PDB file of N, CA, C and O in Angstrom:
ATOM      1  N   MET A   1     -18.267 -57.874 -52.121  1.00  0.00           N
ATOM      2  CA  MET A   1     -16.871 -58.134 -52.362  1.00  0.00           C
ATOM      3  C   MET A   1     -16.618 -59.631 -52.186  1.00  0.00           C
ATOM      4  O   MET A   1     -17.092 -60.234 -51.244  1.00  0.00           O
ATOM      5  N   ASN A   2     -15.878 -60.204 -53.070  1.00  0.00           N
ATOM      6  CA  ASN A   2     -15.545 -61.624 -53.006  1.00  0.00           C
ATOM      7  C   ASN A   2     -14.217 -61.805 -52.285  1.00  0.00           C
ATOM      8  O   ASN A   2     -13.174 -61.406 -52.771  1.00  0.00           O
ATOM      9  N   ARG A   3     -14.267 -62.372 -51.093  1.00  0.00           N
ATOM     10  CA  ARG A   3     -13.040 -62.591 -50.315  1.00  0.00           C
ATOM     11  C   ARG A   3     -12.470 -63.973 -50.627  1.00  0.00           C
ATOM     12  O   ARG A   3     -13.188 -64.953 -50.647  1.00  0.00           O
ATOM     13  N   GLN A   4     -11.165 -64.010 -50.782  1.00  0.00           N
ATOM     14  CA  GLN A   4     -10.495 -65.279 -50.980  1.00  0.00           C
ATOM     15  C   GLN A   4      -9.869 -65.716 -49.671  1.00  0.00           C
ATOM     16  O   GLN A   4      -9.639 -64.914 -48.774  1.00  0.00           O
ATOM     17  N   THR A   5      -9.573 -66.987 -49.582  1.00  0.00           N
ATOM     18  CA  THR A   5      -8.900 -67.540 -48.420  1.00  0.00           C
ATOM     19  C   THR A   5      -7.522 -66.920 -48.284  1.00  0.00           C
ATOM     20  O   THR A   5      -6.876 -66.615 -49.268  1.00  0.00           O
ATOM     21  N   PHE A   6      -7.067 -66.741 -47.045  1.00  0.00           N
ATOM     22  CA  PHE A   6      -5.725 -66.226 -46.786  1.00  0.00           C
ATOM     23  C   PHE A   6      -4.693 -67.111 -47.473  1.00  0.00           C
ATOM     24  O   PHE A   6      -4.641 -68.308 -47.253  1.00  0.00           O
ATOM     25  N   LYS A   7      -3.886 -66.512 -48.340  1.00  0.00           N
ATOM     26  CA  LYS A   7      -2.856 -67.257 -49.054  1.00  0.00           C
ATOM     27  C   LYS A   7      -1.602 -66.398 -49.101  1.00  0.00           C
ATOM     28  O   LYS A   7      -1.613 -65.329 -49.681  1.00  0.00           O
ATOM     29  N   LEU A   8      -0.547 -66.877 -48.475  1.00  0.00           N
ATOM     30  CA  LEU A   8       0.697 -66.133 -48.515  1.00  0.00           C
ATOM     31  C   LEU A   8       1.596 -66.715 -49.596  1.00  0.00           C
ATOM     32  O   LEU A   8       1.808 -66.114 -50.620  1.00  0.00           O
ATOM     33  N   LEU A   9       2.084 -67.912 -49.395  1.00  0.00           N
ATOM     34  CA  LEU A   9       2.951 -68.544 -50.385  1.00  0.00           C
ATOM     35  C   LEU A   9       2.513 -69.937 -50.828  1.00  0.00           C
ATOM     36  O   LEU A   9       3.160 -70.524 -51.669  1.00  0.00           O
ATOM     37  N   PRO A  10       1.433 -70.486 -50.292  1.00  0.00           N
ATOM     38  CA  PRO A  10       1.084 -71.860 -50.661  1.00  0.00           C
ATOM     39  C   PRO A  10       0.903 -72.089 -52.149  1.00  0.00           C
ATOM     40  O   PRO A  10       1.163 -73.177 -52.641  1.00  0.00           O
ATOM     41  N   GLU A  11       0.439 -71.066 -52.852  1.00  0.00           N
ATOM     42  CA  GLU A  11       0.246 -71.270 -54.284  1.00  0.00           C
ATOM     43  C   GLU A  11       1.576 -71.410 -55.008  1.00  0.00           C
ATOM     44  O   GLU A  11       1.655 -72.050 -56.052  1.00  0.00           O
ATOM     45  N   LEU A  12       2.612 -70.829 -54.455  1.00  0.00           N
ATOM     46  CA  LEU A  12       3.936 -70.963 -55.060  1.00  0.00           C
ATOM     47  C   LEU A  12       4.572 -72.311 -54.726  1.00  0.00           C
ATOM     48  O   LEU A  12       5.316 -72.866 -55.521  1.00  0.00           O
ATOM     49  N   PHE A  13       4.334 -72.796 -53.532  1.00  0.00           N
ATOM     50  CA  PHE A  13       4.935 -74.044 -53.064  1.00  0.00           C
ATOM     51  C   PHE A  13       3.831 -75.018 -52.683  1.00  0.00           C
ATOM     52  O   PHE A  13       3.855 -75.617 -51.637  1.00  0.00           O
ATOM     53  N   GLY A  14       2.865 -75.217 -53.529  1.00  0.00           N
ATOM     54  CA  GLY A  14       1.559 -75.749 -53.270  1.00  0.00           C
ATOM     55  C   GLY A  14       1.317 -77.134 -52.770  1.00  0.00           C
ATOM     56  O   GLY A  14       0.361 -77.715 -53.207  1.00  0.00           O
ATOM     57  N   ASP A  15       2.081 -77.671 -51.857  1.00  0.00           N
ATOM     58  CA  ASP A  15       1.654 -78.951 -51.298  1.00  0.00           C
ATOM     59  C   ASP A  15       1.048 -78.724 -49.910  1.00  0.00           C
ATOM     60  O   ASP A  15       1.087 -77.622 -49.376  1.00  0.00           O
ATOM     61  N   GLY A  16       0.485 -79.772 -49.365  1.00  0.00           N
ATOM     62  CA  GLY A  16      -0.215 -79.660 -48.084  1.00  0.00           C
ATOM     63  C   GLY A  16       0.673 -79.235 -46.932  1.00  0.00           C
ATOM     64  O   GLY A  16       0.249 -78.465 -46.063  1.00  0.00           O
ATOM     65  N   VAL A  17       1.897 -79.724 -46.916  1.00  0.00           N
ATOM     66  CA  VAL A  17       2.821 -79.380 -45.833  1.00  0.00           C
ATOM     67  C   VAL A  17       3.117 -77.879 -45.857  1.00  0.00           C
ATOM     68  O   VAL A  17       3.063 -77.198 -44.829  1.00  0.00           O
ATOM     69  N   MET A  18       3.404 -77.359 -47.033  1.00  0.00           N
ATOM     70  CA  MET A  18       3.703 -75.931 -47.137  1.00  0.00           C
ATOM     71  C   MET A  18       2.456 -75.090 -46.880  1.00  0.00           C
ATOM     72  O   MET A  18       2.545 -74.012 -46.277  1.00  0.00           O
ATOM     73  N   ALA A  19       1.309 -75.583 -47.296  1.00  0.00           N
ATOM     74  CA  ALA A  19       0.072 -74.854 -47.033  1.00  0.00           C
ATOM     75  C   ALA A  19      -0.145 -74.706 -45.529  1.00  0.00           C
ATOM     76  O   ALA A  19      -0.574 -73.651 -45.062  1.00  0.00           O
ATOM     77  N   GLU A  20       0.170 -75.740 -44.769  1.00  0.00           N
ATOM     78  CA  GLU A  20       0.044 -75.678 -43.312  1.00  0.00           C
ATOM     79  C   GLU A  20       1.052 -74.692 -42.730  1.00  0.00           C
ATOM     80  O   GLU A  20       0.728 -73.900 -41.844  1.00  0.00           O
ATOM     81  N   ILE A  21       2.282 -74.724 -43.216  1.00  0.00           N
ATOM     82  CA  ILE A  21       3.312 -73.819 -42.710  1.00  0.00           C
ATOM     83  C   ILE A  21       2.900 -72.361 -42.908  1.00  0.00           C
ATOM     84  O   ILE A  21       3.103 -71.526 -42.036  1.00  0.00           O
ATOM     85  N   PHE A  22       2.307 -72.046 -44.050  1.00  0.00           N
ATOM     86  CA  PHE A  22       1.922 -70.679 -44.357  1.00  0.00           C
ATOM     87  C   PHE A  22       0.442 -70.405 -44.104  1.00  0.00           C
ATOM     88  O   PHE A  22      -0.107 -69.431 -44.616  1.00  0.00           O
ATOM     89  N   SER A  23      -0.187 -71.230 -43.288  1.00  0.00           N
ATOM     90  CA  SER A  23      -1.601 -71.029 -42.982  1.00  0.00           C
ATOM     91  C   SER A  23      -1.792 -69.766 -42.151  1.00  0.00           C
ATOM     92  O   SER A  23      -0.861 -69.248 -41.519  1.00  0.00           O
ATOM     93  N   ALA A  24      -3.003 -69.266 -42.144  1.00  0.00           N
ATOM     94  CA  ALA A  24      -3.326 -68.088 -41.339  1.00  0.00           C
ATOM     95  C   ALA A  24      -3.030 -68.343 -39.865  1.00  0.00           C
ATOM     96  O   ALA A  24      -2.483 -67.484 -39.179  1.00  0.00           O
ATOM     97  N   GLU A  25      -3.365 -69.526 -39.387  1.00  0.00           N
ATOM     98  CA  GLU A  25      -3.164 -69.845 -37.975  1.00  0.00           C
ATOM     99  C   GLU A  25      -1.688 -69.831 -37.613  1.00  0.00           C
ATOM    100  O   GLU A  25      -1.287 -69.288 -36.588  1.00  0.00           O
ATOM    101  N   ARG A  26      -0.846 -70.457 -38.456  1.00  0.00           N
ATOM    102  CA  ARG A  26       0.599 -70.480 -38.193  1.00  0.00           C
ATOM    103  C   ARG A  26       1.204 -69.082 -38.311  1.00  0.00           C
ATOM    104  O   ARG A  26       2.113 -68.734 -37.579  1.00  0.00           O
ATOM    105  N   THR A  27       0.706 -68.302 -39.243  1.00  0.00           N
ATOM    106  CA  THR A  27       1.204 -66.937 -39.398  1.00  0.00           C
ATOM    107  C   THR A  27       0.900 -66.120 -38.150  1.00  0.00           C
ATOM    108  O   THR A  27       1.779 -65.439 -37.605  1.00  0.00           O
ATOM    109  N   VAL A  28      -0.323 -66.201 -37.671  1.00  0.00           N
ATOM    110  CA  VAL A  28      -0.699 -65.467 -36.456  1.00  0.00           C
ATOM    111  C   VAL A  28       0.103 -65.977 -35.260  1.00  0.00           C
ATOM    112  O   VAL A  28       0.565 -65.183 -34.436  1.00  0.00           O
ATOM    113  N   LEU A  29       0.309 -67.279 -35.158  1.00  0.00           N
ATOM    114  CA  LEU A  29       1.112 -67.828 -34.074  1.00  0.00           C
ATOM    115  C   LEU A  29       2.524 -67.248 -34.112  1.00  0.00           C
ATOM    116  O   LEU A  29       3.082 -66.880 -33.069  1.00  0.00           O
ATOM    117  N   ALA A  30       3.106 -67.126 -35.279  1.00  0.00           N
ATOM    118  CA  ALA A  30       4.448 -66.536 -35.401  1.00  0.00           C
ATOM    119  C   ALA A  30       4.434 -65.076 -34.950  1.00  0.00           C
ATOM    120  O   ALA A  30       5.365 -64.623 -34.268  1.00  0.00           O
ATOM    121  N   TRP A  31       3.387 -64.339 -35.321  1.00  0.00           N
ATOM    122  CA  TRP A  31       3.288 -62.946 -34.863  1.00  0.00           C
ATOM    123  C   TRP A  31       3.192 -62.878 -33.348  1.00  0.00           C
ATOM    124  O   TRP A  31       3.827 -62.030 -32.716  1.00  0.00           O
ATOM    125  N   LEU A  32       2.405 -63.772 -32.763  1.00  0.00           N
ATOM    126  CA  LEU A  32       2.255 -63.784 -31.305  1.00  0.00           C
ATOM    127  C   LEU A  32       3.573 -64.113 -30.623  1.00  0.00           C
ATOM    128  O   LEU A  32       3.930 -63.500 -29.612  1.00  0.00           O
ATOM    129  N   ARG A  33       4.310 -65.083 -31.152  1.00  0.00           N
ATOM    130  CA  ARG A  33       5.611 -65.447 -30.576  1.00  0.00           C
ATOM    131  C   ARG A  33       6.584 -64.271 -30.674  1.00  0.00           C
ATOM    132  O   ARG A  33       7.392 -64.047 -29.785  1.00  0.00           O
ATOM    133  N   THR A  34       6.488 -63.514 -31.766  1.00  0.00           N
ATOM    134  CA  THR A  34       7.342 -62.335 -31.937  1.00  0.00           C
ATOM    135  C   THR A  34       7.014 -61.276 -30.896  1.00  0.00           C
ATOM    136  O   THR A  34       7.919 -60.691 -30.273  1.00  0.00           O
ATOM    137  N   GLU A  35       5.729 -61.024 -30.687  1.00  0.00           N
ATOM    138  CA  GLU A  35       5.318 -60.048 -29.673  1.00  0.00           C
ATOM    139  C   GLU A  35       5.784 -60.482 -28.280  1.00  0.00           C
ATOM    140  O   GLU A  35       6.250 -59.663 -27.487  1.00  0.00           O
ATOM    141  N   GLU A  36       5.662 -61.772 -28.000  1.00  0.00           N
ATOM    142  CA  GLU A  36       6.097 -62.290 -26.701  1.00  0.00           C
ATOM    143  C   GLU A  36       7.601 -62.122 -26.524  1.00  0.00           C
ATOM    144  O   GLU A  36       8.071 -61.655 -25.478  1.00  0.00           O
ATOM    145  N   ALA A  37       8.376 -62.486 -27.540  1.00  0.00           N
ATOM    146  CA  ALA A  37       9.836 -62.361 -27.468  1.00  0.00           C
ATOM    147  C   ALA A  37      10.247 -60.903 -27.299  1.00  0.00           C
ATOM    148  O   ALA A  37      11.175 -60.589 -26.532  1.00  0.00           O
ATOM    149  N   LEU A  38       9.559 -60.005 -28.003  1.00  0.00           N
ATOM    150  CA  LEU A  38       9.850 -58.583 -27.866  1.00  0.00           C
ATOM    151  C   LEU A  38       9.587 -58.117 -26.438  1.00  0.00           C
ATOM    152  O   LEU A  38      10.393 -57.378 -25.867  1.00  0.00           O
ATOM    153  N   ALA A  39       8.500 -58.557 -25.859  1.00  0.00           N
ATOM    154  CA  ALA A  39       8.184 -58.165 -24.480  1.00  0.00           C
ATOM    155  C   ALA A  39       9.263 -58.631 -23.513  1.00  0.00           C
ATOM    156  O   ALA A  39       9.713 -57.865 -22.651  1.00  0.00           O
ATOM    157  N   TRP A  40       9.705 -59.873 -23.648  1.00  0.00           N
ATOM    158  CA  TRP A  40      10.750 -60.382 -22.757  1.00  0.00           C
ATOM    159  C   TRP A  40      12.064 -59.638 -22.969  1.00  0.00           C
ATOM    160  O   TRP A  40      12.772 -59.319 -22.011  1.00  0.00           O
ATOM    161  N   ALA A  41      12.401 -59.326 -24.206  1.00  0.00           N
ATOM    162  CA  ALA A  41      13.626 -58.577 -24.492  1.00  0.00           C
ATOM    163  C   ALA A  41      13.541 -57.167 -23.906  1.00  0.00           C
ATOM    164  O   ALA A  41      14.522 -56.652 -23.354  1.00  0.00           O
ATOM    165  N   GLN A  42      12.368 -56.544 -24.021  1.00  0.00           N
ATOM    166  CA  GLN A  42      12.197 -55.209 -23.457  1.00  0.00           C
ATOM    167  C   GLN A  42      12.289 -55.235 -21.937  1.00  0.00           C
ATOM    168  O   GLN A  42      12.860 -54.320 -21.331  1.00  0.00           O
ATOM    169  N   ALA A  43      11.759 -56.274 -21.333  1.00  0.00           N
ATOM    170  CA  ALA A  43      11.865 -56.399 -19.876  1.00  0.00           C
ATOM    171  C   ALA A  43      13.319 -56.590 -19.466  1.00  0.00           C
ATOM    172  O   ALA A  43      13.791 -55.970 -18.505  1.00  0.00           O
ATOM    173  N   GLU A  44      14.024 -57.414 -20.200  1.00  0.00           N
ATOM    174  CA  GLU A  44      15.444 -57.660 -19.891  1.00  0.00           C
ATOM    175  C   GLU A  44      16.261 -56.372 -20.036  1.00  0.00           C
ATOM    176  O   GLU A  44      17.193 -56.130 -19.274  1.00  0.00           O
ATOM    177  N   ALA A  45      15.885 -55.525 -20.996  1.00  0.00           N
ATOM    178  CA  ALA A  45      16.592 -54.265 -21.231  1.00  0.00           C
ATOM    179  C   ALA A  45      16.114 -53.145 -20.318  1.00  0.00           C
ATOM    180  O   ALA A  45      16.652 -52.041 -20.342  1.00  0.00           O
ATOM    181  N   GLY A  46      15.086 -53.399 -19.522  1.00  0.00           N
ATOM    182  CA  GLY A  46      14.580 -52.400 -18.602  1.00  0.00           C
ATOM    183  C   GLY A  46      13.610 -51.404 -19.225  1.00  0.00           C
ATOM    184  O   GLY A  46      13.270 -50.396 -18.611  1.00  0.00           O
ATOM    185  N   VAL A  47      13.144 -51.699 -20.413  1.00  0.00           N
ATOM    186  CA  VAL A  47      12.196 -50.804 -21.093  1.00  0.00           C
ATOM    187  C   VAL A  47      10.799 -50.954 -20.502  1.00  0.00           C
ATOM    188  O   VAL A  47      10.062 -49.973 -20.378  1.00  0.00           O
ATOM    189  N   ILE A  48      10.421 -52.184 -20.154  1.00  0.00           N
ATOM    190  CA  ILE A  48       9.149 -52.445 -19.481  1.00  0.00           C
ATOM    191  C   ILE A  48       9.431 -53.284 -18.244  1.00  0.00           C
ATOM    192  O   ILE A  48      10.502 -53.891 -18.113  1.00  0.00           O
ATOM    193  N   GLU A  49       8.487 -53.326 -17.364  1.00  0.00           N
ATOM    194  CA  GLU A  49       8.612 -54.120 -16.141  1.00  0.00           C
ATOM    195  C   GLU A  49       8.445 -55.609 -16.456  1.00  0.00           C
ATOM    196  O   GLU A  49       7.666 -55.964 -17.355  1.00  0.00           O
ATOM    197  N   PRO A  50       9.126 -56.486 -15.707  1.00  0.00           N
ATOM    198  CA  PRO A  50       8.952 -57.923 -15.925  1.00  0.00           C
ATOM    199  C   PRO A  50       7.492 -58.371 -15.816  1.00  0.00           C
ATOM    200  O   PRO A  50       7.045 -59.235 -16.567  1.00  0.00           O
ATOM    201  N   GLY A  51       6.737 -57.764 -14.927  1.00  0.00           N
ATOM    202  CA  GLY A  51       5.315 -58.101 -14.792  1.00  0.00           C
ATOM    203  C   GLY A  51       4.524 -57.765 -16.053  1.00  0.00           C
ATOM    204  O   GLY A  51       3.581 -58.477 -16.418  1.00  0.00           O
ATOM    205  N   ASP A  52       4.918 -56.682 -16.715  1.00  0.00           N
ATOM    206  CA  ASP A  52       4.262 -56.324 -17.970  1.00  0.00           C
ATOM    207  C   ASP A  52       4.595 -57.352 -19.043  1.00  0.00           C
ATOM    208  O   ASP A  52       3.728 -57.736 -19.838  1.00  0.00           O
ATOM    209  N   ALA A  53       5.842 -57.800 -19.079  1.00  0.00           N
ATOM    210  CA  ALA A  53       6.230 -58.833 -20.041  1.00  0.00           C
ATOM    211  C   ALA A  53       5.453 -60.123 -19.780  1.00  0.00           C
ATOM    212  O   ALA A  53       5.009 -60.789 -20.721  1.00  0.00           O
ATOM    213  N   GLU A  54       5.269 -60.452 -18.521  1.00  0.00           N
ATOM    214  CA  GLU A  54       4.488 -61.647 -18.177  1.00  0.00           C
ATOM    215  C   GLU A  54       3.054 -61.515 -18.676  1.00  0.00           C
ATOM    216  O   GLU A  54       2.483 -62.461 -19.216  1.00  0.00           O
ATOM    217  N   ALA A  55       2.466 -60.344 -18.483  1.00  0.00           N
ATOM    218  CA  ALA A  55       1.081 -60.111 -18.930  1.00  0.00           C
ATOM    219  C   ALA A  55       0.980 -60.194 -20.449  1.00  0.00           C
ATOM    220  O   ALA A  55       0.034 -60.792 -20.989  1.00  0.00           O
ATOM    221  N   ILE A  56       1.949 -59.622 -21.141  1.00  0.00           N
ATOM    222  CA  ILE A  56       1.957 -59.686 -22.603  1.00  0.00           C
ATOM    223  C   ILE A  56       2.097 -61.129 -23.057  1.00  0.00           C
ATOM    224  O   ILE A  56       1.360 -61.595 -23.935  1.00  0.00           O
ATOM    225  N   ALA A  57       3.032 -61.861 -22.450  1.00  0.00           N
ATOM    226  CA  ALA A  57       3.240 -63.267 -22.817  1.00  0.00           C
ATOM    227  C   ALA A  57       1.980 -64.092 -22.572  1.00  0.00           C
ATOM    228  O   ALA A  57       1.606 -64.934 -23.395  1.00  0.00           O
ATOM    229  N   ALA A  58       1.306 -63.820 -21.475  1.00  0.00           N
ATOM    230  CA  ALA A  58       0.087 -64.572 -21.157  1.00  0.00           C
ATOM    231  C   ALA A  58      -1.025 -64.268 -22.164  1.00  0.00           C
ATOM    232  O   ALA A  58      -1.864 -65.132 -22.443  1.00  0.00           O
ATOM    233  N   ALA A  59      -1.019 -63.059 -22.715  1.00  0.00           N
ATOM    234  CA  ALA A  59      -2.052 -62.675 -23.682  1.00  0.00           C
ATOM    235  C   ALA A  59      -1.760 -63.180 -25.094  1.00  0.00           C
ATOM    236  O   ALA A  59      -2.645 -63.210 -25.936  1.00  0.00           O
ATOM    237  N   CYS A  60      -0.517 -63.569 -25.348  1.00  0.00           N
ATOM    238  CA  CYS A  60      -0.096 -63.970 -26.701  1.00  0.00           C
ATOM    239  C   CYS A  60      -0.458 -65.427 -26.992  1.00  0.00           C
ATOM    240  O   CYS A  60       0.405 -66.278 -27.220  1.00  0.00           O
ATOM    241  N   VAL A  61      -1.750 -65.703 -26.987  1.00  0.00           N
ATOM    242  CA  VAL A  61      -2.231 -67.046 -27.295  1.00  0.00           C
ATOM    243  C   VAL A  61      -3.237 -66.960 -28.439  1.00  0.00           C
ATOM    244  O   VAL A  61      -4.030 -66.008 -28.510  1.00  0.00           O
ATOM    245  N   PRO A  62      -3.200 -67.917 -29.340  1.00  0.00           N
ATOM    246  CA  PRO A  62      -4.095 -67.872 -30.494  1.00  0.00           C
ATOM    247  C   PRO A  62      -5.573 -67.763 -30.138  1.00  0.00           C
ATOM    248  O   PRO A  62      -6.334 -67.138 -30.875  1.00  0.00           O
ATOM    249  N   ALA A  63      -5.971 -68.328 -29.006  1.00  0.00           N
ATOM    250  CA  ALA A  63      -7.384 -68.284 -28.617  1.00  0.00           C
ATOM    251  C   ALA A  63      -7.868 -66.848 -28.398  1.00  0.00           C
ATOM    252  O   ALA A  63      -9.072 -66.585 -28.456  1.00  0.00           O
ATOM    253  N   ASN A  64      -6.945 -65.919 -28.169  1.00  0.00           N
ATOM    254  CA  ASN A  64      -7.312 -64.520 -27.965  1.00  0.00           C
ATOM    255  C   ASN A  64      -7.534 -63.761 -29.267  1.00  0.00           C
ATOM    256  O   ASN A  64      -7.932 -62.598 -29.231  1.00  0.00           O
ATOM    257  N   ILE A  65      -7.264 -64.408 -30.388  1.00  0.00           N
ATOM    258  CA  ILE A  65      -7.358 -63.726 -31.685  1.00  0.00           C
ATOM    259  C   ILE A  65      -8.609 -64.178 -32.418  1.00  0.00           C
ATOM    260  O   ILE A  65      -8.837 -65.359 -32.635  1.00  0.00           O
ATOM    261  N   ASP A  66      -9.419 -63.230 -32.801  1.00  0.00           N
ATOM    262  CA  ASP A  66     -10.606 -63.473 -33.610  1.00  0.00           C
ATOM    263  C   ASP A  66     -10.164 -63.352 -35.071  1.00  0.00           C
ATOM    264  O   ASP A  66     -10.073 -62.239 -35.608  1.00  0.00           O
ATOM    265  N   LEU A  67      -9.816 -64.492 -35.693  1.00  0.00           N
ATOM    266  CA  LEU A  67      -9.262 -64.463 -37.048  1.00  0.00           C
ATOM    267  C   LEU A  67     -10.168 -63.789 -38.072  1.00  0.00           C
ATOM    268  O   LEU A  67      -9.695 -62.939 -38.838  1.00  0.00           O
ATOM    269  N   PRO A  68     -11.469 -64.103 -38.116  1.00  0.00           N
ATOM    270  CA  PRO A  68     -12.306 -63.400 -39.098  1.00  0.00           C
ATOM    271  C   PRO A  68     -12.291 -61.879 -38.909  1.00  0.00           C
ATOM    272  O   PRO A  68     -12.208 -61.124 -39.869  1.00  0.00           O
ATOM    273  N   ARG A  69     -12.341 -61.430 -37.671  1.00  0.00           N
ATOM    274  CA  ARG A  69     -12.290 -59.992 -37.402  1.00  0.00           C
ATOM    275  C   ARG A  69     -10.928 -59.423 -37.788  1.00  0.00           C
ATOM    276  O   ARG A  69     -10.835 -58.340 -38.381  1.00  0.00           O
ATOM    277  N   LEU A  70      -9.851 -60.144 -37.454  1.00  0.00           N
ATOM    278  CA  LEU A  70      -8.508 -59.683 -37.798  1.00  0.00           C
ATOM    279  C   LEU A  70      -8.378 -59.470 -39.298  1.00  0.00           C
ATOM    280  O   LEU A  70      -7.900 -58.428 -39.754  1.00  0.00           O
ATOM    281  N   TRP A  71      -8.812 -60.469 -40.085  1.00  0.00           N
ATOM    282  CA  TRP A  71      -8.685 -60.351 -41.542  1.00  0.00           C
ATOM    283  C   TRP A  71      -9.587 -59.250 -42.093  1.00  0.00           C
ATOM    284  O   TRP A  71      -9.203 -58.522 -43.002  1.00  0.00           O
ATOM    285  N   ALA A  72     -10.781 -59.104 -41.533  1.00  0.00           N
ATOM    286  CA  ALA A  72     -11.688 -58.052 -42.002  1.00  0.00           C
ATOM    287  C   ALA A  72     -11.097 -56.670 -41.717  1.00  0.00           C
ATOM    288  O   ALA A  72     -11.113 -55.786 -42.577  1.00  0.00           O
ATOM    289  N   GLU A  73     -10.562 -56.485 -40.522  1.00  0.00           N
ATOM    290  CA  GLU A  73      -9.980 -55.192 -40.177  1.00  0.00           C
ATOM    291  C   GLU A  73      -8.676 -54.958 -40.926  1.00  0.00           C
ATOM    292  O   GLU A  73      -8.364 -53.832 -41.305  1.00  0.00           O
ATOM    293  N   ALA A  74      -7.917 -56.024 -41.171  1.00  0.00           N
ATOM    294  CA  ALA A  74      -6.683 -55.892 -41.947  1.00  0.00           C
ATOM    295  C   ALA A  74      -7.005 -55.442 -43.367  1.00  0.00           C
ATOM    296  O   ALA A  74      -6.298 -54.618 -43.946  1.00  0.00           O
ATOM    297  N   ALA A  75      -8.065 -55.968 -43.925  1.00  0.00           N
ATOM    298  CA  ALA A  75      -8.473 -55.564 -45.274  1.00  0.00           C
ATOM    299  C   ALA A  75      -8.868 -54.090 -45.285  1.00  0.00           C
ATOM    300  O   ALA A  75      -8.651 -53.384 -46.267  1.00  0.00           O
ATOM    301  N   ASN A  76      -9.408 -53.624 -44.176  1.00  0.00           N
ATOM    302  CA  ASN A  76      -9.835 -52.235 -44.078  1.00  0.00           C
ATOM    303  C   ASN A  76      -8.654 -51.265 -44.007  1.00  0.00           C
ATOM    304  O   ASN A  76      -8.677 -50.206 -44.623  1.00  0.00           O
ATOM    305  N   VAL A  77      -7.610 -51.618 -43.255  1.00  0.00           N
ATOM    306  CA  VAL A  77      -6.475 -50.703 -43.072  1.00  0.00           C
ATOM    307  C   VAL A  77      -5.297 -51.027 -43.978  1.00  0.00           C
ATOM    308  O   VAL A  77      -4.389 -50.229 -44.118  1.00  0.00           O
ATOM    309  N   GLY A  78      -5.273 -52.223 -44.542  1.00  0.00           N
ATOM    310  CA  GLY A  78      -4.217 -52.570 -45.492  1.00  0.00           C
ATOM    311  C   GLY A  78      -3.111 -53.441 -44.949  1.00  0.00           C
ATOM    312  O   GLY A  78      -2.249 -53.887 -45.698  1.00  0.00           O
ATOM    313  N   TYR A  79      -3.096 -53.685 -43.663  1.00  0.00           N
ATOM    314  CA  TYR A  79      -2.108 -54.596 -43.083  1.00  0.00           C
ATOM    315  C   TYR A  79      -2.662 -55.185 -41.792  1.00  0.00           C
ATOM    316  O   TYR A  79      -3.495 -54.578 -41.134  1.00  0.00           O
ATOM    317  N   PRO A  80      -2.193 -56.376 -41.412  1.00  0.00           N
ATOM    318  CA  PRO A  80      -2.872 -57.121 -40.356  1.00  0.00           C
ATOM    319  C   PRO A  80      -2.514 -56.776 -38.915  1.00  0.00           C
ATOM    320  O   PRO A  80      -3.201 -57.197 -38.018  1.00  0.00           O
ATOM    321  N   ILE A  81      -1.475 -56.030 -38.658  1.00  0.00           N
ATOM    322  CA  ILE A  81      -1.062 -55.828 -37.271  1.00  0.00           C
ATOM    323  C   ILE A  81      -1.839 -54.708 -36.587  1.00  0.00           C
ATOM    324  O   ILE A  81      -2.187 -54.821 -35.420  1.00  0.00           O
ATOM    325  N   LEU A  82      -2.169 -53.629 -37.274  1.00  0.00           N
ATOM    326  CA  LEU A  82      -2.850 -52.497 -36.656  1.00  0.00           C
ATOM    327  C   LEU A  82      -4.106 -52.880 -35.882  1.00  0.00           C
ATOM    328  O   LEU A  82      -4.324 -52.382 -34.768  1.00  0.00           O
ATOM    329  N   PRO A  83      -4.957 -53.777 -36.403  1.00  0.00           N
ATOM    330  CA  PRO A  83      -6.168 -54.121 -35.633  1.00  0.00           C
ATOM    331  C   PRO A  83      -5.876 -54.667 -34.239  1.00  0.00           C
ATOM    332  O   PRO A  83      -6.733 -54.592 -33.353  1.00  0.00           O
ATOM    333  N   TRP A  84      -4.682 -55.205 -33.998  1.00  0.00           N
ATOM    334  CA  TRP A  84      -4.336 -55.720 -32.673  1.00  0.00           C
ATOM    335  C   TRP A  84      -4.211 -54.602 -31.656  1.00  0.00           C
ATOM    336  O   TRP A  84      -4.330 -54.816 -30.466  1.00  0.00           O
ATOM    337  N   TYR A  85      -3.927 -53.403 -32.136  1.00  0.00           N
ATOM    338  CA  TYR A  85      -3.651 -52.288 -31.229  1.00  0.00           C
ATOM    339  C   TYR A  85      -4.804 -51.307 -31.141  1.00  0.00           C
ATOM    340  O   TYR A  85      -4.669 -50.262 -30.567  1.00  0.00           O
ATOM    341  N   GLY A  86      -5.946 -51.668 -31.744  1.00  0.00           N
ATOM    342  CA  GLY A  86      -7.074 -50.739 -31.753  1.00  0.00           C
ATOM    343  C   GLY A  86      -7.998 -50.969 -30.696  1.00  0.00           C
ATOM    344  O   GLY A  86      -8.533 -50.877 -29.827  1.00  0.00           O
TER     345      GLY A  86
END
């Protein structure tokens, strides 16, 4: 199978600045920030303990994500978030 580089919108808005904004790394960083914000909101609402939110926030760092594995597993299931929970 011939895999292409991750491309969300750069081909539509194809300059270097936009390519960086829509890069795989920036996309994953946005997902991590979303997970972190959700954890803090859930802690504030009493859905999870504050300590759990702290642990989630501490884990939401790009260094914890194996991008090649994420993309390979995302290709297998059809979307990129499920591999995070497996």
